[in-house]
Amino acid sequence: MTEKVAKLINQQINKELYSAYLYLEFANYYAEAGLDGFENWYKIQAQEERDHAMLFLQYLQNNGIHVELATIEKPDCVLKEHIDPLKAGLAHEQYVTSLINNIYSAAFEDHDFRTMQLLDWFVKEQGEEEKNASDMVTKMELFGDDAKSLYMLNSELKSRVYSAPSLVL
């Protein structure tokens, strides 16, 4: 693994942990708004992001690369309406996709096929994350103004359970 690819993966660990912080911020917003289903959704998203960070961390360790943990920034977002976290979540997932693509591009350039194989899982995962985030925005736009529909959507999100990723490093 080249120094460039290792550095990008080290940075990605920090970005994944920031994502977890961001999603906990969204969960806090929804908890305060009394939308426990949305709160649950984002708490699970935070768990997923922590797991992603750990997968990258373990991958570096398995390859004898020093892991350098950096400061995790405080989320800087203004959340005034129930749709704000959802829109910010979609934009953030698109940003994370661009980061994964940058690492993939560097690994491809260096013929680092093992890292590319790892990243194949993350590329697929990001496609799912963007689709889920986009669907959440769409549902809120369709139903968020109607109290009964918002209640049903909140109830649907409350039933989501955490499932750890099954990726062999």
mmCIF file of N, CA, C and O in Angstrom, residues 9-70:
data_model
loop_
_atom_site.group_PDB
_atom_site.id
_atom_site.type_symbol
_atom_site.label_atom_id
_atom_site.label_comp_id
_atom_site.label_asym_id
_atom_site.label_seq_id
_atom_site.Cartn_x
_atom_site.Cartn_y
_atom_site.Cartn_z
ATOM 1 N N ILE A 9 -6.881 6.617 3.610
ATOM 2 C CA ILE A 9 -7.683 5.730 4.463
ATOM 3 C C ILE A 9 -7.655 6.234 5.908
ATOM 4 O O ILE A 9 -8.683 6.223 6.594
ATOM 5 N N ASN A 10 -6.491 6.690 6.368
ATOM 6 C CA ASN A 10 -6.422 7.274 7.713
ATOM 7 C C ASN A 10 -7.379 8.456 7.826
ATOM 8 O O ASN A 10 -8.086 8.599 8.830
ATOM 9 N N GLN A 11 -7.406 9.299 6.812
ATOM 10 C CA GLN A 11 -8.331 10.440 6.823
ATOM 11 C C GLN A 11 -9.776 9.966 6.802
ATOM 12 O O GLN A 11 -10.643 10.574 7.439
ATOM 13 N N GLN A 12 -10.032 8.867 6.095
ATOM 14 C CA GLN A 12 -11.397 8.357 5.997
ATOM 15 C C GLN A 12 -11.894 7.852 7.345
ATOM 16 O O GLN A 12 -13.085 7.973 7.651
ATOM 17 N N ILE A 13 -11.001 7.314 8.158
ATOM 18 C CA ILE A 13 -11.395 6.888 9.507
ATOM 19 C C ILE A 13 -11.998 8.083 10.242
ATOM 20 O O ILE A 13 -13.078 7.992 10.836
ATOM 21 N N ASN A 14 -11.310 9.216 10.170
ATOM 22 C CA ASN A 14 -11.801 10.427 10.819
ATOM 23 C C ASN A 14 -13.131 10.872 10.223
ATOM 24 O O ASN A 14 -14.048 11.275 10.955
ATOM 25 N N LYS A 15 -13.258 10.802 8.916
ATOM 26 C CA LYS A 15 -14.506 11.227 8.259
ATOM 27 C C LYS A 15 -15.676 10.329 8.665
ATOM 28 O O LYS A 15 -16.802 10.811 8.838
ATOM 29 N N GLU A 16 -15.413 9.038 8.806
ATOM 30 C CA GLU A 16 -16.476 8.121 9.226
ATOM 31 C C GLU A 16 -16.896 8.403 10.670
ATOM 32 O O GLU A 16 -18.085 8.361 10.993
ATOM 33 N N LEU A 17 -15.927 8.702 11.527
ATOM 34 C CA LEU A 17 -16.265 9.040 12.911
ATOM 35 C C LEU A 17 -17.010 10.372 12.980
ATOM 36 O O LEU A 17 -17.940 10.529 13.781
ATOM 37 N N TYR A 18 -16.633 11.324 12.120
ATOM 38 C CA TYR A 18 -17.394 12.578 12.042
ATOM 39 C C TYR A 18 -18.833 12.280 11.615
ATOM 40 O O TYR A 18 -19.781 12.867 12.150
ATOM 41 N N SER A 19 -18.988 11.384 10.658
ATOM 42 C CA SER A 19 -20.335 11.016 10.202
ATOM 43 C C SER A 19 -21.169 10.502 11.367
ATOM 44 O O SER A 19 -22.356 10.839 11.487
ATOM 45 N N ALA A 20 -20.558 9.689 12.225
ATOM 46 C CA ALA A 20 -21.273 9.180 13.396
ATOM 47 C C ALA A 20 -21.699 10.334 14.298
ATOM 48 O O ALA A 20 -22.835 10.375 14.775
ATOM 49 N N TYR A 21 -20.790 11.306 14.530
ATOM 50 C CA TYR A 21 -21.130 12.488 15.333
ATOM 51 C C TYR A 21 -22.281 13.259 14.703
ATOM 52 O O TYR A 21 -23.208 13.691 15.388
ATOM 53 N N LEU A 22 -22.203 13.445 13.397
ATOM 54 C CA LEU A 22 -23.237 14.192 12.680
ATOM 55 C C LEU A 22 -24.592 13.510 12.845
ATOM 56 O O LEU A 22 -25.605 14.163 13.135
ATOM 57 N N TYR A 23 -24.611 12.189 12.699
ATOM 58 C CA TYR A 23 -25.874 11.475 12.798
ATOM 59 C C TYR A 23 -26.397 11.446 14.231
ATOM 60 O O TYR A 23 -27.614 11.427 14.439
ATOM 61 N N LEU A 24 -25.504 11.482 15.201
ATOM 62 C CA LEU A 24 -25.969 11.620 16.586
ATOM 63 C C LEU A 24 -26.580 13.005 16.808
ATOM 64 O O LEU A 24 -27.550 13.143 17.558
ATOM 65 N N GLU A 25 -26.024 14.012 16.149
ATOM 66 C CA GLU A 25 -26.617 15.358 16.220
ATOM 67 C C GLU A 25 -28.034 15.337 15.650
ATOM 68 O O GLU A 25 -28.955 15.928 16.217
ATOM 69 N N PHE A 26 -28.207 14.636 14.529
ATOM 70 C CA PHE A 26 -29.540 14.513 13.935
ATOM 71 C C PHE A 26 -30.471 13.751 14.885
ATOM 72 O O PHE A 26 -31.637 14.124 15.050
ATOM 73 N N ALA A 27 -29.970 12.679 15.498
ATOM 74 C CA ALA A 27 -30.778 11.907 16.451
ATOM 75 C C ALA A 27 -31.200 12.786 17.623
ATOM 76 O O ALA A 27 -32.360 12.721 18.066
ATOM 77 N N ASN A 28 -30.302 13.631 18.098
ATOM 78 C CA ASN A 28 -30.636 14.548 19.195
ATOM 79 C C ASN A 28 -31.740 15.519 18.780
ATOM 80 O O ASN A 28 -32.657 15.791 19.556
ATOM 81 N N TYR A 29 -31.643 16.039 17.563
ATOM 82 C CA TYR A 29 -32.667 16.950 17.065
ATOM 83 C C TYR A 29 -34.038 16.259 17.105
ATOM 84 O O TYR A 29 -35.018 16.812 17.601
ATOM 85 N N TYR A 30 -34.091 15.033 16.560
ATOM 86 C CA TYR A 30 -35.368 14.336 16.497
ATOM 87 C C TYR A 30 -35.853 13.919 17.881
ATOM 88 O O TYR A 30 -37.067 13.915 18.129
ATOM 89 N N ALA A 31 -34.950 13.581 18.789
ATOM 90 C CA ALA A 31 -35.353 13.247 20.162
ATOM 91 C C ALA A 31 -36.047 14.443 20.798
ATOM 92 O O ALA A 31 -37.099 14.302 21.434
ATOM 93 N N GLU A 32 -35.468 15.620 20.618
ATOM 94 C CA GLU A 32 -36.049 16.837 21.191
ATOM 95 C C GLU A 32 -37.380 17.197 20.531
ATOM 96 O O GLU A 32 -38.230 17.823 21.155
ATOM 97 N N ALA A 33 -37.565 16.767 19.283
ATOM 98 C CA ALA A 33 -38.810 17.042 18.569
ATOM 99 C C ALA A 33 -39.881 15.985 18.865
ATOM 100 O O ALA A 33 -41.014 16.106 18.394
ATOM 101 N N GLY A 34 -39.521 14.944 19.621
ATOM 102 C CA GLY A 34 -40.480 13.891 19.948
ATOM 103 C C GLY A 34 -40.676 12.882 18.838
ATOM 104 O O GLY A 34 -41.658 12.139 18.848
ATOM 105 N N LEU A 35 -39.747 12.826 17.898
ATOM 106 C CA LEU A 35 -39.835 11.878 16.780
ATOM 107 C C LEU A 35 -38.837 10.747 17.020
ATOM 108 O O LEU A 35 -37.749 10.697 16.439
ATOM 109 N N ASP A 36 -39.247 9.809 17.889
ATOM 110 C CA ASP A 36 -38.336 8.755 18.308
ATOM 111 C C ASP A 36 -37.984 7.762 17.206
ATOM 112 O O ASP A 36 -36.936 7.107 17.269
ATOM 113 N N GLY A 37 -38.813 7.640 16.197
ATOM 114 C CA GLY A 37 -38.482 6.773 15.069
ATOM 115 C C GLY A 37 -37.329 7.351 14.252
ATOM 116 O O GLY A 37 -36.387 6.636 13.889
ATOM 117 N N PHE A 38 -37.394 8.638 13.985
ATOM 118 C CA PHE A 38 -36.309 9.320 13.282
ATOM 119 C C PHE A 38 -35.037 9.298 14.134
ATOM 120 O O PHE A 38 -33.937 9.112 13.613
ATOM 121 N N GLU A 39 -35.225 9.484 15.441
ATOM 122 C CA GLU A 39 -34.094 9.402 16.368
ATOM 123 C C GLU A 39 -33.438 8.021 16.248
ATOM 124 O O GLU A 39 -32.212 7.910 16.144
ATOM 125 N N ASN A 40 -34.240 6.969 16.267
ATOM 126 C CA ASN A 40 -33.740 5.600 16.133
ATOM 127 C C ASN A 40 -32.989 5.418 14.821
ATOM 128 O O ASN A 40 -31.909 4.823 14.785
ATOM 129 N N TRP A 41 -33.561 5.911 13.736
ATOM 130 C CA TRP A 41 -32.942 5.793 12.412
ATOM 131 C C TRP A 41 -31.511 6.349 12.440
ATOM 132 O O TRP A 41 -30.563 5.708 11.985
ATOM 133 N N TYR A 42 -31.361 7.540 13.001
ATOM 134 C CA TYR A 42 -30.049 8.178 12.985
ATOM 135 C C TYR A 42 -29.096 7.610 14.029
ATOM 136 O O TYR A 42 -27.873 7.644 13.821
ATOM 137 N N LYS A 43 -29.599 7.064 15.117
ATOM 138 C CA LYS A 43 -28.711 6.370 16.051
ATOM 139 C C LYS A 43 -28.117 5.131 15.380
ATOM 140 O O LYS A 43 -26.940 4.818 15.557
ATOM 141 N N ILE A 44 -28.929 4.438 14.609
ATOM 142 C CA ILE A 44 -28.433 3.269 13.873
ATOM 143 C C ILE A 44 -27.451 3.711 12.791
ATOM 144 O O ILE A 44 -26.412 3.078 12.583
ATOM 145 N N GLN A 45 -27.748 4.821 12.126
ATOM 146 C CA GLN A 45 -26.801 5.350 11.133
ATOM 147 C C GLN A 45 -25.451 5.648 11.793
ATOM 148 O O GLN A 45 -24.403 5.366 11.221
ATOM 149 N N ALA A 46 -25.489 6.205 12.995
ATOM 150 C CA ALA A 46 -24.252 6.513 13.723
ATOM 151 C C ALA A 46 -23.478 5.229 14.014
ATOM 152 O O ALA A 46 -22.244 5.195 13.867
ATOM 153 N N GLN A 47 -24.177 4.171 14.420
ATOM 154 C CA GLN A 47 -23.508 2.890 14.664
ATOM 155 C C GLN A 47 -22.838 2.369 13.396
ATOM 156 O O GLN A 47 -21.717 1.863 13.441
ATOM 157 N N GLU A 48 -23.529 2.486 12.277
ATOM 158 C CA GLU A 48 -22.969 2.032 11.008
ATOM 159 C C GLU A 48 -21.691 2.794 10.668
ATOM 160 O O GLU A 48 -20.709 2.201 10.221
ATOM 161 N N GLU A 49 -21.717 4.098 10.890
ATOM 162 C CA GLU A 49 -20.544 4.912 10.563
ATOM 163 C C GLU A 49 -19.364 4.554 11.461
ATOM 164 O O GLU A 49 -18.222 4.504 10.994
ATOM 165 N N ARG A 50 -19.624 4.293 12.733
ATOM 166 C CA ARG A 50 -18.540 3.852 13.628
ATOM 167 C C ARG A 50 -17.963 2.530 13.148
ATOM 168 O O ARG A 50 -16.749 2.331 13.171
ATOM 169 N N ASP A 51 -18.827 1.632 12.706
ATOM 170 C CA ASP A 51 -18.352 0.352 12.175
ATOM 171 C C ASP A 51 -17.515 0.548 10.913
ATOM 172 O O ASP A 51 -16.520 -0.144 10.713
ATOM 173 N N HIS A 52 -17.922 1.481 10.073
ATOM 174 C CA HIS A 52 -17.134 1.758 8.865
ATOM 175 C C HIS A 52 -15.740 2.237 9.248
ATOM 176 O O HIS A 52 -14.737 1.801 8.655
ATOM 177 N N ALA A 53 -15.672 3.121 10.237
ATOM 178 C CA ALA A 53 -14.370 3.599 10.707
ATOM 179 C C ALA A 53 -13.528 2.435 11.206
ATOM 180 O O ALA A 53 -12.324 2.345 10.905
ATOM 181 N N MET A 54 -14.148 1.541 11.956
ATOM 182 C CA MET A 54 -13.418 0.398 12.498
ATOM 183 C C MET A 54 -12.947 -0.552 11.399
ATOM 184 O O MET A 54 -11.877 -1.155 11.514
ATOM 185 N N LEU A 55 -13.727 -0.694 10.343
ATOM 186 C CA LEU A 55 -13.294 -1.533 9.220
ATOM 187 C C LEU A 55 -12.042 -0.954 8.562
ATOM 188 O O LEU A 55 -11.093 -1.690 8.271
ATOM 189 N N PHE A 56 -12.039 0.345 8.343
ATOM 190 C CA PHE A 56 -10.855 0.983 7.766
ATOM 191 C C PHE A 56 -9.663 0.878 8.713
ATOM 192 O O PHE A 56 -8.535 0.599 8.282
ATOM 193 N N LEU A 57 -9.901 1.103 10.003
ATOM 194 C CA LEU A 57 -8.843 1.009 11.000
ATOM 195 C C LEU A 57 -8.241 -0.398 11.003
ATOM 196 O O LEU A 57 -7.011 -0.565 10.960
ATOM 197 N N GLN A 58 -9.092 -1.410 11.040
ATOM 198 C CA GLN A 58 -8.623 -2.796 11.049
ATOM 199 C C GLN A 58 -7.868 -3.137 9.773
ATOM 200 O O GLN A 58 -6.862 -3.846 9.805
ATOM 201 N N TYR A 59 -8.323 -2.615 8.654
ATOM 202 C CA TYR A 59 -7.653 -2.870 7.377
ATOM 203 C C TYR A 59 -6.229 -2.320 7.401
ATOM 204 O O TYR A 59 -5.284 -2.988 6.983
ATOM 205 N N LEU A 60 -6.069 -1.110 7.902
ATOM 206 C CA LEU A 60 -4.722 -0.544 8.003
ATOM 207 C C LEU A 60 -3.865 -1.381 8.952
ATOM 208 O O LEU A 60 -2.703 -1.702 8.638
ATOM 209 N N GLN A 61 -4.413 -1.731 10.102
ATOM 210 C CA GLN A 61 -3.653 -2.540 11.059
ATOM 211 C C GLN A 61 -3.266 -3.887 10.461
ATOM 212 O O GLN A 61 -2.137 -4.348 10.646
ATOM 213 N N ASN A 62 -4.191 -4.513 9.740
ATOM 214 C CA ASN A 62 -3.899 -5.810 9.117
ATOM 215 C C ASN A 62 -2.782 -5.712 8.087
ATOM 216 O O ASN A 62 -2.145 -6.712 7.775
ATOM 217 N N ASN A 63 -2.566 -4.516 7.575
ATOM 218 C CA ASN A 63 -1.530 -4.307 6.568
ATOM 219 C C ASN A 63 -0.276 -3.639 7.145
ATOM 220 O O ASN A 63 0.584 -3.177 6.396
ATOM 221 N N GLY A 64 -0.201 -3.597 8.470
ATOM 222 C CA GLY A 64 0.984 -3.069 9.125
ATOM 223 C C GLY A 64 1.163 -1.567 8.977
ATOM 224 O O GLY A 64 2.272 -1.052 9.083
ATOM 225 N N ILE A 65 0.059 -0.854 8.754
ATOM 226 C CA ILE A 65 0.101 0.592 8.576
ATOM 227 C C ILE A 65 -0.295 1.266 9.888
ATOM 228 O O ILE A 65 -1.285 0.895 10.523
ATOM 229 N N HIS A 66 0.468 2.270 10.271
ATOM 230 C CA HIS A 66 0.165 3.036 11.489
ATOM 231 C C HIS A 66 -1.149 3.794 11.313
ATOM 232 O O HIS A 66 -1.366 4.462 10.306
ATOM 233 N N VAL A 67 -2.015 3.655 12.293
ATOM 234 C CA VAL A 67 -3.283 4.390 12.304
ATOM 235 C C VAL A 67 -3.071 5.668 13.092
ATOM 236 O O VAL A 67 -2.611 5.635 14.227
ATOM 237 N N GLU A 68 -3.385 6.774 12.463
ATOM 238 C CA GLU A 68 -3.242 8.069 13.118
ATOM 239 C C GLU A 68 -4.618 8.685 13.307
ATOM 240 O O GLU A 68 -5.254 9.121 12.348
ATOM 241 N N LEU A 69 -5.062 8.697 14.554
ATOM 242 C CA LEU A 69 -6.380 9.259 14.853
ATOM 243 C C LEU A 69 -6.274 10.775 14.973
ATOM 244 O O LEU A 69 -5.347 11.288 15.591
ATOM 245 N N ALA A 70 -7.226 11.462 14.381
ATOM 246 C CA ALA A 70 -7.247 12.927 14.387
ATOM 247 C C ALA A 70 -8.450 13.415 15.188
ATOM 248 O O ALA A 70 -9.354 12.643 15.527
#
